Amino acid sequence: MTQFRTIKGTHDILPIDTKLWLKIASEIREIMFQYGYAEIRTPAIENTELFIRGIGLDTDIVNKEMFSWTDQGGKALTLKPELTAPVARAYIQHQLGSNNPMHRLCYFDSLFRRERPQKGRQRQFYQFGAEAIGSQHSEQDAEIIAMAFNIYKYYNIKDISIRINSIGSAKERPSYLKLLRDSIANMIQEFCNTCQSRMKNNALRMFDCKNNNCQILLEDNAPYIYDSISTDNRKHFELVLKLLDKMKIPYSHDKKLVRGLDYYSHTTFEITSSSLGAQNALCGGGRYNGLIEKIGGKSTPAVGFAAGFERLLMQINKEKHLDYSPDIYIVTIGTDGSIEASLIAEKLRTECNQTVVIETLRRSMKAQMREANRCSAKYVIILGESELSEKKVVVKKMDSGDQKLIPLDKIINFFS
Ligand code: AMP
């Protein structure tokens, strides 16, 4: 009979991995909470139009990568491919701006993009991230970048680099795009097909092209967007850099960094890791002052970042972070022992906060001790028939081999 398998680009997360997942996810949340961010959760499906209007029709995500369909009621729906537009939609829908001019929101969620799967690139993947909605000022940009950076610093990920740029405001964009198109118009045939079509629809994205020849042509001929932004926008950016300097956050100003989505303006940044291979982006973000208005809200400045969770996991020293070993393994002989073991285990978990695993396969004593060793239990409690008849248990400390006979009613005290 046909065996069902996961859909291409999706993965099961097996119990051997979930412990690490949960630990890291909760540490990341804690870091974001420290900065005053509160978690928001949005549904997996949204109106397709939200992404078309928010991210932009001429982006890879909307053009090629969305899982979209029309439901039985004729509604165009999409599995969310990113989180900024859904968070902005929720911000507008729940009128969050009316009760407080500043909202710091964070998330940890799974996303769907119909990309070509490869190492570090999946069709369902997780992102953590944050959106600071309300402030237009440089210190807010710096806070977002610092928070993202500090997450990688917390995990001691060394080979990372932050590239940062300013792409100015949406108002300034048309005149820059004209300048860009004019500067390369007479050599457009020399660019790759993708760049040729981007030139018409989303010319800024030509800077994202991976083709070496296109990059050389741009470098030799095209003006950088940063060089055309207004004095005020430049000041905004310089203050962001100054704050990063003061916080001792290393970065490089990369005038080629534009980021792919339509909603970005002003500060954009990306964090990459040199040890990740082709898919080297860990995190991307920036300002999106125009998005909320674009999808039906009041004009509200905002800045945020989104980071790939699986890519962070690939960088983490798992050994250091993984401790699967229970505090206690309870070895039992006979039914009475099993019943007593269940009761003691419950008490040790609830009253002493211990991780306790009990034997439920009723294996031989030797096999149970082997299992306790295999899972690196710190202590073993042995509930043998003779000990039980005396209302005592043997507690063995596994690293030293020391063992003690302890009265059953003193076991909680012993582990407290
Ligand atoms: P983006 O929303 O495209 O700016 O992506 C933000 C981060 O999410 C990237 O820097 C990656 O770390 C991660 N990411 C994006 N696409 C994928 C994918 N298909 N599979 C795994 N991680 C991804």
Coordinates of C-alpha atoms and ligand atoms in Angstrom, one line a residue:
M1 CA 0.0 0.0 0.0
T2 CA 1.2 3.6 -0.7
Q3 CA 3.0 5.0 2.3
F4 CA 2.3 8.7 2.9
R5 CA 5.3 11.0 3.2
T6 CA 5.8 14.7 4.1
I7 CA 5.1 17.1 1.2
K8 CA 8.3 18.3 -0.6
G9 CA 10.0 21.1 1.4
T10 CA 8.3 20.3 4.7
H11 CA 9.6 18.3 7.6
D12 CA 8.5 16.4 10.7
I13 CA 10.1 17.7 13.8
L14 CA 10.7 14.5 15.8
P15 CA 10.8 14.3 19.6
I16 CA 14.6 14.1 19.5
D17 CA 14.6 17.7 18.2
T18 CA 11.6 19.3 19.8
K19 CA 13.3 19.7 23.2
L20 CA 15.9 21.8 21.7
W21 CA 13.3 23.7 19.6
L22 CA 11.3 24.5 22.6
K23 CA 14.3 25.6 24.7
I24 CA 15.7 27.9 22.1
A25 CA 12.3 29.3 21.1
S26 CA 11.6 30.1 24.7
E27 CA 15.0 31.7 25.2
I28 CA 14.5 33.8 22.1
R29 CA 11.1 34.9 23.4
E30 CA 12.7 35.8 26.7
I31 CA 15.2 38.0 25.0
M32 CA 12.5 39.8 23.0
F33 CA 10.4 40.2 26.2
Q34 CA 13.4 41.9 27.8
Y35 CA 13.1 44.6 25.3
G36 CA 9.4 45.1 26.1
Y37 CA 8.0 43.1 23.1
A38 CA 4.8 41.1 23.6
E39 CA 3.9 38.1 21.4
I40 CA 1.2 38.2 18.8
R41 CA -0.2 35.2 17.0
T42 CA -2.0 35.5 13.7
P43 CA -3.9 32.8 11.7
A44 CA -2.2 30.7 9.1
I45 CA -4.4 31.9 6.3
E46 CA -5.1 35.4 5.2
N47 CA -6.7 37.1 2.3
T48 CA -4.4 36.9 -0.7
E49 CA -5.0 40.6 -1.4
L50 CA -3.2 41.4 1.9
F51 CA 0.1 40.1 0.5
I52 CA -0.4 41.5 -3.0
R53 CA -1.0 45.0 -1.6
G54 CA 1.5 44.7 1.3
I55 CA 4.5 42.9 -0.2
G56 CA 3.9 44.0 -3.8
L57 CA 2.9 42.2 -7.0
D58 CA 6.4 42.4 -8.5
T59 CA 8.1 40.5 -5.7
D60 CA 9.3 36.8 -5.8
I61 CA 7.0 35.9 -2.9
V62 CA 3.8 37.2 -4.5
N63 CA 4.8 36.3 -8.0
K64 CA 6.0 32.7 -7.6
E65 CA 6.0 31.5 -4.0
M66 CA 2.6 31.8 -2.4
F67 CA 0.4 28.8 -1.7
S68 CA -2.8 30.4 -2.8
W69 CA -6.2 29.0 -3.7
T70 CA -9.9 30.0 -4.0
D71 CA -12.1 28.4 -1.4
Q72 CA -15.6 27.0 -1.8
G73 CA -17.0 30.5 -1.2
G74 CA -14.9 32.0 -3.9
K75 CA -12.5 33.8 -1.5
A76 CA -8.9 34.2 -2.6
L77 CA -6.8 32.8 0.4
T78 CA -3.1 32.3 1.0
L79 CA -1.0 30.5 3.6
K80 CA 1.0 33.2 5.1
P81 CA 4.4 33.6 3.4
E82 CA 5.7 36.3 5.8
L83 CA 4.5 37.9 9.0
T84 CA 4.9 41.7 8.8
A85 CA 1.7 42.1 6.7
P86 CA -0.4 39.9 8.9
V87 CA 0.8 41.7 12.0
A88 CA 0.1 45.0 10.4
R89 CA -3.4 43.7 9.4
A90 CA -4.0 42.7 13.1
Y91 CA -2.7 46.1 14.3
I92 CA -5.3 47.9 12.1
Q93 CA -8.1 45.4 12.7
H94 CA -7.9 45.6 16.5
Q95 CA -7.2 49.4 16.5
L96 CA -4.1 48.8 18.6
G97 CA -2.9 52.3 17.7
S98 CA -5.8 54.0 19.4
N99 CA -5.0 52.8 22.9
N100 CA -1.2 53.3 22.8
P101 CA 1.0 55.2 20.3
M102 CA 3.7 52.6 20.6
H103 CA 3.4 48.8 20.1
R104 CA 6.2 46.4 20.4
L105 CA 5.1 43.0 19.0
C106 CA 7.0 39.8 18.5
Y107 CA 6.3 36.4 17.0
F108 CA 7.4 32.9 16.5
D109 CA 5.5 31.2 13.8
S110 CA 5.6 29.0 10.7
L111 CA 5.4 30.3 7.2
F112 CA 4.9 28.8 3.8
R113 CA 6.7 29.6 0.5
R114 CA 6.8 27.5 -2.6
E115 CA 10.5 27.9 -3.1
R116 CA 12.9 25.3 -4.5
P117 CA 13.9 23.3 -1.4
Q118 CA 17.5 23.0 -0.5
K119 CA 19.7 23.0 2.6
G120 CA 18.4 25.9 4.8
R121 CA 15.4 26.5 2.4
Q122 CA 12.1 24.9 3.0
R123 CA 8.5 25.3 1.9
Q124 CA 7.3 25.4 5.5
F125 CA 9.7 27.0 7.9
Y126 CA 9.7 29.0 11.2
Q127 CA 10.6 32.6 11.8
F128 CA 10.9 34.6 14.9
G129 CA 10.8 38.3 14.7
A130 CA 9.6 41.6 16.0
E131 CA 7.7 44.7 14.8
A132 CA 7.9 48.0 16.6
I133 CA 4.9 50.1 15.4
G134 CA 4.6 53.8 16.2
S135 CA 8.0 55.3 16.4
Q136 CA 9.7 57.0 13.4
H137 CA 12.9 57.7 15.3
S138 CA 16.4 56.2 14.8
E139 CA 16.6 54.8 18.3
Q140 CA 13.8 52.4 17.4
D141 CA 15.7 51.2 14.3
A142 CA 18.8 50.7 16.5
E143 CA 16.7 48.8 19.1
I144 CA 15.4 46.4 16.5
I145 CA 18.9 45.7 15.1
A146 CA 20.4 45.4 18.6
M147 CA 17.8 42.9 19.6
A148 CA 18.3 40.7 16.6
F149 CA 22.1 40.9 17.0
N150 CA 21.9 40.1 20.7
I151 CA 19.9 36.9 19.9
Y152 CA 22.9 35.7 17.8
K153 CA 25.3 36.9 20.4
Y154 CA 23.5 35.0 23.1
Y155 CA 24.1 31.8 21.2
N156 CA 27.7 32.8 20.6
I157 CA 27.4 32.7 16.8
K158 CA 30.6 34.3 15.7
D159 CA 30.8 34.4 12.0
I160 CA 27.9 36.7 11.5
S161 CA 27.9 40.1 9.7
I162 CA 25.4 42.8 9.7
R163 CA 24.9 44.8 6.5
I164 CA 22.9 48.0 6.7
N165 CA 21.7 50.6 4.3
S166 CA 19.1 53.3 3.9
I167 CA 16.9 53.3 0.8
G168 CA 15.2 56.6 1.7
S169 CA 11.4 57.2 1.6
A170 CA 8.8 56.0 -0.9
K171 CA 8.4 59.6 -2.0
E172 CA 12.1 59.7 -3.2
R173 CA 11.9 56.4 -5.0
P174 CA 10.4 57.4 -8.4
S175 CA 13.1 59.9 -9.1
Y176 CA 15.9 57.5 -8.1
L177 CA 14.3 54.7 -10.2
K178 CA 14.3 57.0 -13.3
L179 CA 18.0 57.8 -12.6
L180 CA 18.8 54.0 -12.3
R181 CA 16.9 53.1 -15.5
D182 CA 18.5 55.9 -17.5
S183 CA 22.0 54.9 -16.3
I184 CA 21.7 51.3 -17.6
A185 CA 19.2 51.7 -20.4
N186 CA 21.8 51.4 -23.2
M187 CA 23.2 48.1 -21.8
I188 CA 20.1 46.4 -20.6
Q189 CA 20.6 43.5 -23.1
E190 CA 23.8 42.6 -21.2
F191 CA 21.8 41.9 -18.0
C192 CA 20.3 38.5 -17.3
N193 CA 16.6 37.9 -18.2
T194 CA 15.4 38.3 -14.6
C195 CA 17.2 41.7 -14.3
Q196 CA 15.7 42.7 -17.7
S197 CA 12.2 42.1 -16.4
R198 CA 13.0 43.6 -13.0
M199 CA 14.2 46.8 -14.7
K200 CA 10.6 47.3 -15.8
N201 CA 8.7 46.2 -12.7
N202 CA 11.0 46.3 -9.7
A203 CA 14.3 47.9 -10.7
L204 CA 15.7 48.2 -7.2
R205 CA 15.7 44.4 -6.9
M206 CA 18.3 44.2 -9.7
F207 CA 20.8 44.8 -6.8
D208 CA 19.7 41.5 -5.3
C209 CA 20.7 39.5 -8.5
K210 CA 23.1 36.7 -7.8
N211 CA 24.6 36.9 -11.4
N212 CA 28.1 38.2 -11.2
N213 CA 27.9 40.0 -14.6
C214 CA 24.8 41.9 -13.5
Q215 CA 26.5 43.0 -10.3
I216 CA 29.6 44.2 -12.2
L217 CA 27.4 46.2 -14.7
L218 CA 25.6 47.8 -11.8
E219 CA 28.7 48.6 -9.9
D220 CA 30.3 50.3 -12.9
N221 CA 27.2 52.2 -14.1
A222 CA 24.3 52.5 -11.7
P223 CA 23.9 55.1 -8.9
Y224 CA 23.3 53.8 -5.4
I225 CA 19.9 54.7 -3.9
Y226 CA 21.7 55.8 -0.7
D227 CA 23.4 58.6 -2.6
S228 CA 20.0 60.0 -3.7
I229 CA 18.2 60.2 -0.3
S230 CA 17.3 63.5 1.4
T231 CA 19.5 65.1 4.0
D232 CA 16.9 64.3 6.7
N233 CA 16.8 60.7 5.8
R234 CA 20.5 60.6 5.8
K235 CA 20.6 62.1 9.3
H236 CA 18.1 59.5 10.4
F237 CA 20.4 56.8 9.1
E238 CA 23.6 58.3 10.5
L239 CA 22.0 58.4 14.0
V240 CA 21.1 54.7 13.7
L241 CA 24.8 54.0 12.8
K242 CA 26.0 56.2 15.7
L243 CA 23.8 54.3 18.2
L244 CA 25.1 51.0 16.9
D245 CA 28.6 52.2 17.3
K246 CA 27.9 53.3 20.9
M247 CA 26.3 49.8 21.5
K248 CA 29.4 48.2 20.0
I249 CA 27.4 46.4 17.4
P250 CA 29.6 45.7 14.4
Y251 CA 28.1 46.4 11.0
S252 CA 29.1 47.5 7.5
H253 CA 27.3 50.1 5.5
D254 CA 26.4 48.3 2.2
K255 CA 25.0 50.7 -0.4
K256 CA 23.9 47.7 -2.5
L257 CA 21.6 46.3 0.1
V258 CA 18.0 47.1 -0.9
R259 CA 15.9 44.1 0.3
G260 CA 13.3 42.5 -1.9
L261 CA 9.9 43.6 -0.6
D262 CA 8.0 46.7 -1.6
Y263 CA 7.2 47.8 1.9
Y264 CA 10.7 48.7 3.0
S265 CA 11.8 52.3 3.3
H266 CA 14.7 54.1 5.1
T267 CA 16.8 51.6 7.1
T268 CA 17.2 48.1 5.8
F269 CA 19.5 45.5 7.2
E270 CA 20.5 41.9 6.9
I271 CA 22.4 39.5 9.1
T272 CA 24.3 36.7 7.3
S273 CA 26.5 33.9 8.4
S274 CA 29.5 32.8 6.4
S275 CA 29.2 29.2 7.5
L276 CA 25.7 28.7 6.2
G277 CA 26.5 28.1 2.6
A278 CA 24.4 29.3 -0.3
Q279 CA 21.4 30.2 1.9
N280 CA 23.5 32.4 4.2
A281 CA 20.8 34.9 5.4
L282 CA 19.9 34.6 9.0
C283 CA 17.8 37.6 9.4
G284 CA 16.4 40.6 7.5
G285 CA 14.5 43.7 8.4
G286 CA 14.0 47.3 8.2
R287 CA 11.6 50.2 8.3
Y288 CA 8.3 50.1 6.6
N289 CA 6.6 53.4 7.3
G290 CA 4.2 53.1 4.3
L291 CA 2.8 49.6 4.9
I292 CA 0.1 50.2 7.4
E293 CA -1.4 53.0 5.3
K294 CA -1.1 50.8 2.2
I295 CA -3.3 48.1 3.7
G296 CA -6.0 50.4 5.0
G297 CA -4.7 51.9 8.2
K298 CA -3.6 55.3 9.3
S299 CA -0.1 56.3 8.2
T300 CA 2.1 54.8 11.0
P301 CA 5.9 54.4 11.1
A302 CA 7.2 51.0 11.9
V303 CA 10.4 48.9 11.9
G304 CA 11.0 45.2 12.3
F305 CA 13.0 42.1 11.6
A306 CA 12.3 38.5 10.7
A307 CA 14.8 35.7 11.2
G308 CA 14.9 32.1 10.1
F309 CA 14.6 29.7 13.1
E310 CA 15.9 26.6 11.3
R311 CA 18.9 28.6 10.1
L312 CA 19.7 29.7 13.7
L313 CA 19.4 26.1 14.8
M314 CA 21.9 25.0 12.1
Q315 CA 24.4 27.4 13.8
I316 CA 23.9 26.4 17.4
N317 CA 26.1 24.1 19.2
K318 CA 23.5 21.5 20.0
E319 CA 25.5 19.5 22.4
K320 CA 25.9 22.5 24.6
H321 CA 22.3 23.2 24.7
L322 CA 20.8 19.8 24.8
D323 CA 20.4 18.0 28.0
Y324 CA 17.9 15.2 27.5
S325 CA 19.0 13.4 30.6
P326 CA 16.3 13.0 33.3
D327 CA 17.2 13.9 36.8
I328 CA 15.9 10.6 38.0
Y329 CA 15.1 7.2 36.5
I330 CA 13.0 4.9 38.7
V331 CA 13.8 1.3 38.4
T332 CA 11.1 -1.0 39.6
I333 CA 10.5 -4.7 40.2
G334 CA 7.0 -6.1 40.3
T335 CA 3.5 -4.5 40.2
D336 CA 3.7 -3.0 43.7
G337 CA 7.0 -1.4 42.7
S338 CA 5.4 0.1 39.6
I339 CA 2.5 1.5 41.5
E340 CA 4.8 3.1 44.1
A341 CA 7.1 4.4 41.3
S342 CA 4.2 6.2 39.6
L343 CA 3.3 7.9 42.9
I344 CA 6.8 8.9 43.8
A345 CA 7.5 10.2 40.3
E346 CA 4.4 12.4 40.5
K347 CA 5.5 13.9 43.8
L348 CA 9.1 14.4 42.7
R349 CA 7.9 16.2 39.6
T350 CA 5.3 18.4 41.3
E351 CA 6.9 19.1 44.6
C352 CA 10.6 19.0 43.8
N353 CA 10.6 20.1 40.1
Q354 CA 12.6 17.1 39.0
T355 CA 12.5 15.4 35.6
V356 CA 11.5 11.9 36.3
V357 CA 11.2 8.9 34.0
I358 CA 9.6 5.6 35.2
E359 CA 9.9 2.2 33.8
T360 CA 6.7 1.1 32.1
L361 CA 8.0 -1.8 30.0
R362 CA 8.5 -4.0 33.1
R363 CA 11.9 -5.1 31.9
S364 CA 14.5 -6.9 33.9
M365 CA 16.4 -4.9 36.5
K366 CA 19.6 -5.2 34.4
A367 CA 17.8 -3.9 31.3
Q368 CA 16.3 -1.0 33.3
M369 CA 19.8 0.0 34.7
R370 CA 21.1 -0.2 31.1
E371 CA 18.3 2.2 30.1
A372 CA 19.1 4.6 33.0
N373 CA 22.7 4.7 31.8
R374 CA 21.7 5.2 28.2
C375 CA 19.6 8.2 28.9
S376 CA 22.3 9.6 31.3
A377 CA 19.9 9.8 34.3
K378 CA 21.6 11.7 37.2
Y379 CA 20.0 9.5 39.8
V380 CA 18.4 6.1 39.9
I381 CA 15.8 5.2 42.4
I382 CA 15.5 1.4 42.8
L383 CA 12.2 0.1 44.1
G384 CA 13.0 -3.6 44.6
E385 CA 10.7 -6.1 46.4
S386 CA 12.9 -6.3 49.5
E387 CA 13.3 -2.5 49.8
L388 CA 9.6 -2.0 49.4
S389 CA 8.8 -4.5 52.1
E390 CA 10.9 -2.3 54.5
K391 CA 9.3 0.8 53.0
K392 CA 12.7 2.0 51.8
V393 CA 14.3 2.8 48.4
V394 CA 17.8 2.7 47.1
V395 CA 19.0 6.0 45.6
K396 CA 22.0 5.8 43.4
K397 CA 24.0 8.8 42.2
M398 CA 25.1 7.7 38.8
D399 CA 28.3 9.7 38.3
S400 CA 29.9 8.6 41.6
G401 CA 28.1 5.3 42.0
D402 CA 27.3 6.2 45.6
Q403 CA 24.1 4.7 46.9
K404 CA 22.0 5.1 50.0
L405 CA 19.0 3.4 51.5
I406 CA 16.4 6.0 52.2
P407 CA 13.0 5.6 53.9
L408 CA 10.1 6.0 51.4
D409 CA 8.7 9.0 53.3
K410 CA 12.0 10.9 53.2
I411 CA 12.5 10.7 49.5
I412 CA 10.9 14.1 48.8
N413 CA 13.1 15.7 51.5
F414 CA 16.1 14.1 49.9
F415 CA 15.5 15.6 46.5
S416 CA 14.1 19.0 47.8
Ligands
AMP1 P1 12.6 37.2 4.6 O1 11.2 37.2 5.2 O2 12.6 36.6 3.2 O3 13.3 38.5 4.8 O4 13.4 36.1 5.4 C1 13.8 36.3 6.7 C2 14.7 35.1 7.2 O5 13.9 33.9 7.1 C3 15.8 34.8 6.2 O6 16.9 35.6 6.6 C4 16.0 33.3 6.5 O7 16.8 33.1 7.6 C5 14.6 32.8 6.7 N1 14.0 32.2 5.5 C6 13.5 32.8 4.5 N2 13.0 32.0 3.6 C7 13.3 30.7 4.1 C8 13.0 29.4 3.6 N3 12.4 29.2 2.5 N4 13.4 28.4 4.4 C9 14.0 28.6 5.6 N5 14.3 29.8 6.1 C10 13.9 30.9 5.3

